[in-house]
Short mmCIF file of C-alpha atoms in Angstrom, two decimals:
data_model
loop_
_atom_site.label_atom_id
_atom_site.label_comp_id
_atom_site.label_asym_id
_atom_site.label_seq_id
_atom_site.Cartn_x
_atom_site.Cartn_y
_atom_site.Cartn_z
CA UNK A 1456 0.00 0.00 0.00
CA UNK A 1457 1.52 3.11 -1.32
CA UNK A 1458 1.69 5.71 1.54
CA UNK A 1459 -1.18 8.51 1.55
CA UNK A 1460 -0.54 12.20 0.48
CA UNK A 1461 -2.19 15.58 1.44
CA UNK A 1462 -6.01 15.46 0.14
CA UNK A 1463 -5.92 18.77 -0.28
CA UNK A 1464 -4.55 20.13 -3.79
CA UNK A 1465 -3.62 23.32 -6.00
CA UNK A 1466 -0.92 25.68 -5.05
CA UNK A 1467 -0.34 29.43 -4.54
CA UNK A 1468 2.80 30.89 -4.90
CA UNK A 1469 5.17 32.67 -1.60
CA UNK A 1470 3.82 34.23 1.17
CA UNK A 1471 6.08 35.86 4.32
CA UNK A 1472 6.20 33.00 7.27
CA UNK A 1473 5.60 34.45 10.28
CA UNK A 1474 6.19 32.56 13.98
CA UNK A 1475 6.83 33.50 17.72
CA UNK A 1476 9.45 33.52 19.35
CA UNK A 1477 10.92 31.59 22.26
CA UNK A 1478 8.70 34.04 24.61
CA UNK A 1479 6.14 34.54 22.26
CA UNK A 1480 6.64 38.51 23.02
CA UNK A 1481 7.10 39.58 19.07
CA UNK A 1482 6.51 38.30 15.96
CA UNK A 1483 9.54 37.75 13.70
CA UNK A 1484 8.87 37.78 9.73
CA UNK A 1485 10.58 35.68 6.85
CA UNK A 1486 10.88 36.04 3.71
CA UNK A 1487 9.91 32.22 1.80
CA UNK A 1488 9.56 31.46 -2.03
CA UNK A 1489 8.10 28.10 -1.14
CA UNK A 1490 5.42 26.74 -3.14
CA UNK A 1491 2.31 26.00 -1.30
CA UNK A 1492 0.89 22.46 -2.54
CA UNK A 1493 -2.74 22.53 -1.05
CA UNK A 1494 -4.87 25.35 -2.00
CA UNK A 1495 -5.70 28.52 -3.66
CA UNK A 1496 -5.19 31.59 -1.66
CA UNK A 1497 -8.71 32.88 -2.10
CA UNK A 1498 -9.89 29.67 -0.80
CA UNK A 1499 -7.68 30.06 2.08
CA UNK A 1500 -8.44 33.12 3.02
CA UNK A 1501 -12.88 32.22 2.80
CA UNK A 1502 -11.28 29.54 4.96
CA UNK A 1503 -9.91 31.67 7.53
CA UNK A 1504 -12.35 34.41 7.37
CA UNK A 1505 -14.85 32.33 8.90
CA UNK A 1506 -12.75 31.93 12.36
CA UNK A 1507 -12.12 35.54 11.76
CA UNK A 1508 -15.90 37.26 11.98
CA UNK A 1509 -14.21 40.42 12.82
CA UNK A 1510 -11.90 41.10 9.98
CA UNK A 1511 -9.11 41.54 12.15
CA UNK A 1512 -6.44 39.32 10.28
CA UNK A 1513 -5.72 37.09 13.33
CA UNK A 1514 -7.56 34.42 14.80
CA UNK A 1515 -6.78 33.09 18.73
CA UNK A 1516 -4.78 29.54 18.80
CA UNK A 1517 -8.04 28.39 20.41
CA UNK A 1518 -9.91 28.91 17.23
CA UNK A 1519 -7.34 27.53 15.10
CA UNK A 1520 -7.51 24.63 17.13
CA UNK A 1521 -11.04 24.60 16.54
CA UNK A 1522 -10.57 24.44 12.63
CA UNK A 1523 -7.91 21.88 13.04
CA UNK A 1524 -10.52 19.74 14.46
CA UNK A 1525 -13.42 20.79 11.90
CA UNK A 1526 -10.93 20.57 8.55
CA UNK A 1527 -8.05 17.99 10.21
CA UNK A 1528 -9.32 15.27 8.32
CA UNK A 1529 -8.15 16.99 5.29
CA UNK A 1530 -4.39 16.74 6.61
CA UNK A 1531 -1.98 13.72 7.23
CA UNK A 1532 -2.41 12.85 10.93
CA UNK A 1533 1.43 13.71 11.72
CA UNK A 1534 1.35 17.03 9.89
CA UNK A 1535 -2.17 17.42 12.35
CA UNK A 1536 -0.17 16.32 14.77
CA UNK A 1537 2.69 19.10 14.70
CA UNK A 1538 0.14 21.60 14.17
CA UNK A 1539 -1.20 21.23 16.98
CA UNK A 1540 1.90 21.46 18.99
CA UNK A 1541 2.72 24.88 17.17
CA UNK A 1542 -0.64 26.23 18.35
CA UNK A 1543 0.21 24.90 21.47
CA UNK A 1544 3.55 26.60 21.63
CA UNK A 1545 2.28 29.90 20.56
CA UNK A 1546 2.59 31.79 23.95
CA UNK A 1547 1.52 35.13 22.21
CA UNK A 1548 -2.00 33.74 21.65
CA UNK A 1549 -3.22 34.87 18.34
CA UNK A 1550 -2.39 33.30 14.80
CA UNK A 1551 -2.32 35.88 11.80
CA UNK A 1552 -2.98 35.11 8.25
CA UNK A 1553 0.37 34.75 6.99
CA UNK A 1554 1.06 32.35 9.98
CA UNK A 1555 -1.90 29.85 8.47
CA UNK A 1556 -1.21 30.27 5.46
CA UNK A 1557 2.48 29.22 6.10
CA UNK A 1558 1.71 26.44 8.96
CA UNK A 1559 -0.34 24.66 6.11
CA UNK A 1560 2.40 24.49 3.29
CA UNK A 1561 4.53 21.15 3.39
CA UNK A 1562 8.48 23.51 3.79
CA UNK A 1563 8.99 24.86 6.73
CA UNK A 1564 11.09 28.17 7.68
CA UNK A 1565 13.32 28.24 10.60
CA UNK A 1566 10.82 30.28 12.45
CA UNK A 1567 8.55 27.55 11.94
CA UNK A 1568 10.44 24.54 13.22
CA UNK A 1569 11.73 26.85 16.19
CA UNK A 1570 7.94 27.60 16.99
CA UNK A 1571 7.48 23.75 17.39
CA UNK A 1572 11.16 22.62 19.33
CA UNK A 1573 10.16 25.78 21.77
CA UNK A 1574 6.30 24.95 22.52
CA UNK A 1575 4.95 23.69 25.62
CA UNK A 1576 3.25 20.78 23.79
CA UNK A 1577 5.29 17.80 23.10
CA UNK A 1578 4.32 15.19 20.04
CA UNK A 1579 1.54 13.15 21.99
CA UNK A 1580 0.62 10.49 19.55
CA UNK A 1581 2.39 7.39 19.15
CA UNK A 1582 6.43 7.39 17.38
CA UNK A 1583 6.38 6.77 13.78
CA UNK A 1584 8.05 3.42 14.77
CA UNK A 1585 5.04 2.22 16.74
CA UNK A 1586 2.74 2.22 13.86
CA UNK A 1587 1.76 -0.97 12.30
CA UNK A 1588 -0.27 -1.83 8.74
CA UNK A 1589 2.60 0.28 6.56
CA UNK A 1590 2.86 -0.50 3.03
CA UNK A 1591 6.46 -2.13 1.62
CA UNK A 1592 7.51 1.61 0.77
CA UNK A 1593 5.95 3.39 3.61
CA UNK A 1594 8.16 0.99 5.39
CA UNK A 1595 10.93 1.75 3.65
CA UNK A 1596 10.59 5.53 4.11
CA UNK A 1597 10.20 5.07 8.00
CA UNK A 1598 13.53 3.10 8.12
CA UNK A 1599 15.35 6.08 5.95
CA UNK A 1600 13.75 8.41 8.47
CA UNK A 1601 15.18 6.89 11.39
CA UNK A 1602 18.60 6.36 9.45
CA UNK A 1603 18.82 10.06 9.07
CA UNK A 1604 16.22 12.02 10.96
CA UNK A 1605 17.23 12.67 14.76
CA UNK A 1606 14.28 14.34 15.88
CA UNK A 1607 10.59 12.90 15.91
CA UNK A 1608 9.39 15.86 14.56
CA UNK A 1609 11.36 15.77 11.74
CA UNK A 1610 10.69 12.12 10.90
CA UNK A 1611 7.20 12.48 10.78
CA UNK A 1612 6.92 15.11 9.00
CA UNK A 1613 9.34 13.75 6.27
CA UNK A 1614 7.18 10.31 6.23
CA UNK A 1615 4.34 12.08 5.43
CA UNK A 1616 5.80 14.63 2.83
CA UNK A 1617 8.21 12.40 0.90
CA UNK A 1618 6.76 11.08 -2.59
CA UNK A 1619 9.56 9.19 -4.27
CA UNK A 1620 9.16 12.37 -6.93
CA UNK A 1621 12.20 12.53 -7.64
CA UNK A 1622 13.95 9.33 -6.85
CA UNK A 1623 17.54 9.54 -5.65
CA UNK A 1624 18.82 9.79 -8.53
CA UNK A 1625 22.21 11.48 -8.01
CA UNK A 1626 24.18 9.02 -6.46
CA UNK A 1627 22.64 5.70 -8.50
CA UNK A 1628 23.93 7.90 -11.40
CA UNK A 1629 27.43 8.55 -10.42
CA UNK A 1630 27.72 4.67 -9.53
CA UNK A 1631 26.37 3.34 -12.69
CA UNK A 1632 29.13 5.91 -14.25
CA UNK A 1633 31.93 4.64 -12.17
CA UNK A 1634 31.20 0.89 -12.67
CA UNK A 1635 30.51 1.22 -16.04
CA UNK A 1636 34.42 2.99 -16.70
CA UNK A 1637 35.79 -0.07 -14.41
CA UNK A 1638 34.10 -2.38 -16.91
CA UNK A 1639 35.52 -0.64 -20.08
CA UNK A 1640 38.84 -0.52 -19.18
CA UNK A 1641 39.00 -3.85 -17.52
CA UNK A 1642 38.28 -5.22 -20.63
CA UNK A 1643 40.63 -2.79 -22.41
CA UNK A 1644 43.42 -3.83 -19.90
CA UNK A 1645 42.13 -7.16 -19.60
CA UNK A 1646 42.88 -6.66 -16.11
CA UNK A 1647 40.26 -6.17 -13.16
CA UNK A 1648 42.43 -6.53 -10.11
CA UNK A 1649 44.90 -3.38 -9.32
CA UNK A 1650 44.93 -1.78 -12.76
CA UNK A 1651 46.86 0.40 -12.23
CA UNK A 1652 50.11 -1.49 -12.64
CA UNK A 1653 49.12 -1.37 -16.28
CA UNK A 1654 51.00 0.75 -18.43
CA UNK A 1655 47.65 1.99 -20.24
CA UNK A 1656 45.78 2.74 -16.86
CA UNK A 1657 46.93 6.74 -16.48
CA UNK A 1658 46.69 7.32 -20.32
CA UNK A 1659 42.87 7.94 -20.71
CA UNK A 1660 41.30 11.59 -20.00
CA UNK A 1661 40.01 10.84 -16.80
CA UNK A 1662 42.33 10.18 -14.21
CA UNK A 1663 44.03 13.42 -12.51
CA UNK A 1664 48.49 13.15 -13.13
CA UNK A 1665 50.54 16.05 -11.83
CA UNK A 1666 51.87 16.71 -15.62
CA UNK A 1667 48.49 17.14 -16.75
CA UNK A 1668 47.19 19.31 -13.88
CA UNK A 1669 46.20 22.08 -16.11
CA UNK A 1670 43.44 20.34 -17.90
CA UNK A 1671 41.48 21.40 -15.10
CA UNK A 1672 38.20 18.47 -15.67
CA UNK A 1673 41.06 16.04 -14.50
CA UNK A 1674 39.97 17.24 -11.07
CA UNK A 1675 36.60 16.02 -11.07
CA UNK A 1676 37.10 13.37 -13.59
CA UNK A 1677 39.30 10.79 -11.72
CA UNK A 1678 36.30 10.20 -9.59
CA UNK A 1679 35.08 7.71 -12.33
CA UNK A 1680 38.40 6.04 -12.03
CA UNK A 1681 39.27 2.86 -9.45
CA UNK A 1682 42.47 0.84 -8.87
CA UNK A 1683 41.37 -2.21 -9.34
CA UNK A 1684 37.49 -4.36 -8.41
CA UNK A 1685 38.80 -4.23 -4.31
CA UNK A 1686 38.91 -0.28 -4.71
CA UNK A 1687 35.64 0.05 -6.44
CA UNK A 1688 33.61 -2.47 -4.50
CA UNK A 1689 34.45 -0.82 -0.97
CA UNK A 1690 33.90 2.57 -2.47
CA UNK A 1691 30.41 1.54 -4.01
CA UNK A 1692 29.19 -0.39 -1.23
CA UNK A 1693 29.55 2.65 1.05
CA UNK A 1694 28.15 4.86 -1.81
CA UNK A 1695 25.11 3.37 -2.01
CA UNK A 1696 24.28 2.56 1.74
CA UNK A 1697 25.03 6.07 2.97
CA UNK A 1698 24.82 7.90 -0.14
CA UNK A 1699 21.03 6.95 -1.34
CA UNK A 1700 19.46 7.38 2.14
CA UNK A 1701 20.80 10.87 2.39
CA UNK A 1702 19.70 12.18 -1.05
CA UNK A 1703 16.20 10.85 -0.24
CA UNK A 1704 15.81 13.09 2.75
CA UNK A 1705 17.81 16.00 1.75
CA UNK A 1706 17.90 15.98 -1.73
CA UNK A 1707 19.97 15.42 -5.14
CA UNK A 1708 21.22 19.36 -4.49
CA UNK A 1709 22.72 19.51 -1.07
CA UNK A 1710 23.86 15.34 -1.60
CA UNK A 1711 25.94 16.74 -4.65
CA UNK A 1712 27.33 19.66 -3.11
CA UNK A 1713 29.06 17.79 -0.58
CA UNK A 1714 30.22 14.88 -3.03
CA UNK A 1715 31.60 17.41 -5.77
CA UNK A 1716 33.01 19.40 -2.78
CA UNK A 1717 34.73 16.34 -1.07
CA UNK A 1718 36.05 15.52 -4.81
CA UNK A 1719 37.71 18.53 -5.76
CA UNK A 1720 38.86 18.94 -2.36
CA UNK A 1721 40.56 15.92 -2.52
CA UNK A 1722 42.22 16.22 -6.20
CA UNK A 1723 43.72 19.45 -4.81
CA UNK A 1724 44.93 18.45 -1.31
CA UNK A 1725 46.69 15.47 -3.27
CA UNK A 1726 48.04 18.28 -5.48
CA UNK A 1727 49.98 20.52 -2.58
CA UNK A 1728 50.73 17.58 -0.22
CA UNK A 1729 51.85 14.76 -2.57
CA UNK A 1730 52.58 16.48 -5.86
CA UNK A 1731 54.32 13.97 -7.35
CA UNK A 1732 52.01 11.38 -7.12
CA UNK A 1733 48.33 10.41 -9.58
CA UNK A 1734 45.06 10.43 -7.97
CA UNK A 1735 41.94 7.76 -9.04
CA UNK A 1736 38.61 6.73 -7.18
CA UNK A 1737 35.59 8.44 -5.80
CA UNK A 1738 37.00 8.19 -1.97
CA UNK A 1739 36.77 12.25 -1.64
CA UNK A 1740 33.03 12.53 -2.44
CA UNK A 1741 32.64 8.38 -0.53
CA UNK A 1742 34.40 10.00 2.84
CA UNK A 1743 32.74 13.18 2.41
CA UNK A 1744 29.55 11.59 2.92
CA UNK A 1745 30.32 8.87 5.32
CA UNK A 1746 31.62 11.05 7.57
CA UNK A 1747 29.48 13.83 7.58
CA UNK A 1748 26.72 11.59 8.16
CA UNK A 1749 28.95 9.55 11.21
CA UNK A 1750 29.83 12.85 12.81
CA UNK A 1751 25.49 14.07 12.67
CA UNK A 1752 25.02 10.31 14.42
CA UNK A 1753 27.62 11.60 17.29
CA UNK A 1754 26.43 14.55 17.84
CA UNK A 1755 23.11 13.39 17.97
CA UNK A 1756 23.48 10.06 19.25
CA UNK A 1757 20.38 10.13 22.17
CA UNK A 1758 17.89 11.08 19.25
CA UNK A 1759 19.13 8.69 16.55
CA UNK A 1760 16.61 5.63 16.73
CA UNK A 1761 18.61 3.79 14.01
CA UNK A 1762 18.75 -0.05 15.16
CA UNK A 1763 21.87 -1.47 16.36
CA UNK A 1764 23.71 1.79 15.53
CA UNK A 1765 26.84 1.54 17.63
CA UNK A 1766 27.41 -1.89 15.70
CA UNK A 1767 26.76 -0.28 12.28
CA UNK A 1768 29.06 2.93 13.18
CA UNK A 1769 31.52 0.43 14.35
CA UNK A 1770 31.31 -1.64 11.08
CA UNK A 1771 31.00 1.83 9.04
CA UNK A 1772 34.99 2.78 10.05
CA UNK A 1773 36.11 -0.65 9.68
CA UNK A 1774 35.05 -0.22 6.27
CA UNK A 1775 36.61 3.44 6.03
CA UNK A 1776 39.75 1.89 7.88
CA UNK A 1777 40.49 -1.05 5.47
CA UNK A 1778 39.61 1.24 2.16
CA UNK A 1779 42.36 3.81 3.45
CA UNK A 1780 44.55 1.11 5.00
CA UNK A 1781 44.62 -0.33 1.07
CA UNK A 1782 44.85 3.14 -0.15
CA UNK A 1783 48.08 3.82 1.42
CA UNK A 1784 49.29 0.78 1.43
CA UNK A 1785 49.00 0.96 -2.34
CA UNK A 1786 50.64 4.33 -2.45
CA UNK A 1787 54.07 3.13 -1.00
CA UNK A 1788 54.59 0.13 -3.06
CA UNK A 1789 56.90 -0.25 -5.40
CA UNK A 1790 55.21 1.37 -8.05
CA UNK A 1791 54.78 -0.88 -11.63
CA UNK A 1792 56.40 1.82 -13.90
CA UNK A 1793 58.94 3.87 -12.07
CA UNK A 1794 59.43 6.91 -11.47
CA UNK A 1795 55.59 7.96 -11.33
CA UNK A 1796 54.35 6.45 -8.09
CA UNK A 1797 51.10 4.65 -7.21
CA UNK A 1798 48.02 7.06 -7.05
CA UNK A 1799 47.63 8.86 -3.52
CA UNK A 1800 45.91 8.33 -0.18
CA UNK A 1801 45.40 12.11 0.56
CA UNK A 1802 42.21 12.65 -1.43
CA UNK A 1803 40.18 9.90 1.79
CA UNK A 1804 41.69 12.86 4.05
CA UNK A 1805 40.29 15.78 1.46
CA UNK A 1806 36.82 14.16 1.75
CA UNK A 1807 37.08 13.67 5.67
CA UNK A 1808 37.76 17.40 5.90
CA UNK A 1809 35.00 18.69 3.38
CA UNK A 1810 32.09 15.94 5.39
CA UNK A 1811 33.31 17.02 9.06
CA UNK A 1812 32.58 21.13 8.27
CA UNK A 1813 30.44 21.49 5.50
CA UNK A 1814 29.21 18.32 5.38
CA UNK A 1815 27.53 18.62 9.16
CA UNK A 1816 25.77 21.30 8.20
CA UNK A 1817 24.50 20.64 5.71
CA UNK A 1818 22.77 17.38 7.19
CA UNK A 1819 22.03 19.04 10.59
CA UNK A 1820 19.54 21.74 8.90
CA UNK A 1821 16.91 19.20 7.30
CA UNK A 1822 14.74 21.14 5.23
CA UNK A 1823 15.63 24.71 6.25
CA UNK A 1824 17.19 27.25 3.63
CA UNK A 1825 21.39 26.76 4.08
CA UNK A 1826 21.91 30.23 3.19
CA UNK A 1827 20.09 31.31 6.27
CA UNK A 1828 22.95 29.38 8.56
CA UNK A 1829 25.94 31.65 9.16
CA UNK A 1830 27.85 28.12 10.13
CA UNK A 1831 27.30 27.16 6.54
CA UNK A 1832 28.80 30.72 5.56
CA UNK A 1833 31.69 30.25 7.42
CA UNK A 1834 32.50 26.73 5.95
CA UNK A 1835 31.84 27.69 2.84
CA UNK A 1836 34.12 30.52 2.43
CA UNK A 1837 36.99 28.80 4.24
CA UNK A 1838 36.09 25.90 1.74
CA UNK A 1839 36.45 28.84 -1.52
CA UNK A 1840 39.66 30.12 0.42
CA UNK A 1841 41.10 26.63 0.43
CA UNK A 1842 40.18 26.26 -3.37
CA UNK A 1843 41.89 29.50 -4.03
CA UNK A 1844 44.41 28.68 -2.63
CA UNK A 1845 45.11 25.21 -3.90
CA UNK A 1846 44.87 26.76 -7.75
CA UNK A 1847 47.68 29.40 -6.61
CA UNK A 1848 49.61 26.61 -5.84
CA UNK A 1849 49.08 24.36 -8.81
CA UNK A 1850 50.30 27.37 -11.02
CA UNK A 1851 53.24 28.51 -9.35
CA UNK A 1852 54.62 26.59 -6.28
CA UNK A 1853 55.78 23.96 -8.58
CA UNK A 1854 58.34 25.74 -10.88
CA UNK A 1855 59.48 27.62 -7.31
CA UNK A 1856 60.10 24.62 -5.62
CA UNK A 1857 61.55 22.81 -8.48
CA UNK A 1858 59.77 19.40 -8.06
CA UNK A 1859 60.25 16.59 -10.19
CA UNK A 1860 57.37 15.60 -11.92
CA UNK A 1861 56.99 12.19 -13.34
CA UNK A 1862 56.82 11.70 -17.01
CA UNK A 1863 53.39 12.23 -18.80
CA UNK A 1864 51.39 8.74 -19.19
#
């Protein structure tokens, strides 16, 4: 049974969100280009007119607690559900226009979700684990929800919003890219374990080599790359079973920021710290993820309802130990074709650095608008320092300090 969606349809287009504060002394005002899914704004407005005899543009919480009972049928029972804990939470007492017209679109501002983590109500009805007769995907949507989600608020209201419209796409994509390469130039090498000891494995137009670091795709590119099957398998196993999860709750957008990020972060750091040496393999944009999404477990380990999750952590770093373990094991062994070594281990340490600062905050702000988050600022412009910085470098810290490149492939 497929899992039920707002009855109510149509849209209108933004409207200011307005909520109370912690003390519910003033009333702070957004600005939000959301897209309201559910009705027309004339019907809206009838709507609230009729708990509004006087014209006055607000309505008390007790009334609007009165049409949540009269018109809650119209609603999913957890979107009811928070709701009613806003009005609840709403010390000032009186709901304006712009306030219902906001509380009743599916995206929330920040003032909205502060409105609910600050009111006096908590979520009374039973956790989104607890209920029973779920569909095979409704299922599957609770169990990404308490992958992810740390707060019961937040879960419920994702189970009840998310449509598999789009599916997570992104990250199938990029996989079906990378092991489709593998299988190419295995069967060009005719070699599927550690590739790259053959001479033909750094001459295509993908992988990134220090004598070619001025065709400047080569630092996105390698992603599609791997050493051999033991490189890609780790890398795609941890793709998928972090990767997908996360772009269903926060999207294709903010999923590929942080992979692209991790990426080039990782092609450059290999570029200043081991200049000499290639770079293959998605582990930038793999460790960017992975970690980002360990570090939002830790810091919100006593709301994360995830089963066995200490185990899984546990087993999630023995994974991300034994891929870098191989990775720099790799890059210190006597390479095939002296003098250009084996590709690098720095880029797992590039993507560890991206998911541990931007990464976080990304995932910590589930469904509210990243350029409203000065932490996300601050990352991001150290991030663009770091970039500038690293391109600097590639153009003239190598003819100042002389290095010895190794000979094109």
């Amino acid at each position: 049974m497929e899992k039920s969606s707002p009855r109510m349809t149509g849209g209108v287009n933004s409207s200011p969100a307005v909520a109370a504060n912690a003390e519910g002394e003033e009333i702070e005002v957004l600005e939000s280009t959301d897209i309201l899914p559910v009705a027309p704004e004339d019907q809206w407005k009838s709507l609230f007119d009729k708990y509004d005899p006087e014209s006055s543009g607000f309505i008390s919480t007790e009334r609007f607690r009165d049409l949540l009972a009269d018109h809650g049928s119209e609603l999913d029972p957890h979107k009811l559900e928070v709701l009613l804990a806003l009005a609840d939470g709403n010390a000032d007492g009186k709901i304006c226009y712009q306030d219902f017209v906001n509380l009743m679109s599916n995206k929330r501002s920040n003032s909205f979700r502060r409105a609910i983590l600050q009111g006096s109500r908590q979520l009374k009805g039973c956790a989104l684990g607890e209920e029973g007769g779920l569909g095979l995907s409704q299922r599957l949507v609770r169990h990404i929800a308490y992958e992810t989600l740390p707060r019961e608020v937040d879960r419920k209201w994702y189970f009840d919003s998310y449509t598999y419209c789009p599916p997570p796409w992104l990250i199938l994509a990029i996989t079906i890219a990378e092991v489709a390469v593998f299988m190419y130039y295995g069967l060009q090498l005719d070699r599927w374990v550690l590739q790259v000891s053959s001479p033909s494995f750094l001459k295509g137009p993908l992988p990134y080599h220090p004598q070619l670091r001025a065709q400047a795709w080569r630092y996105l590119s390698y992603v599609f790359m791997h050493a051999g099957i033991e490189h890609l398998g780790l890398n795609m196993a941890m793709q998928l079973l972090v990767g997908v999860p996360l772009e269903m709750v926060h999207g294709a957008m903010r999923i590929g920021l942080v992979y692209v990020c991790g990426v080039l972060a990782g092609s450059l750091a290999v570029s200043v710290t081991d200049m000499t040496a290639p770079v293959v393999g998605s582990s930038g944009g793999v460790y960017a993820l992975v970690s980002a999404h360990l570090a939002n477990v830790v810091m919100n380990w006593s709301g994360m309802k995830c089963q066995f999750k200490l185990f899984r952590m546990a087993m999630a770093l023995v994974c991300m130990s034994v891929e870098f373990g191989r990775a720099v094991w790799l890059r210190f062994y006597p390479p095939a074709f002296p003098p250009c070594p084996n590709p690098s281990f720095v880029a797992h340490l590039g993507g560890v650095a991206v998911g541990l600062t931007l990464g976080v905050v990304v995932l910590q702000n589930y469904e509210q608008r990243l350029q409203e988050q000065s932490l996300f600022w601050i990352f991001f412009c150290v991030y663009t320092l770091f970039v500038l910085c690293a391109v600097f470098w590639n153009i003239f810290a190598y003819g100042l300090l002389d290095v010895r490149l190794p000979p094109p492939p």
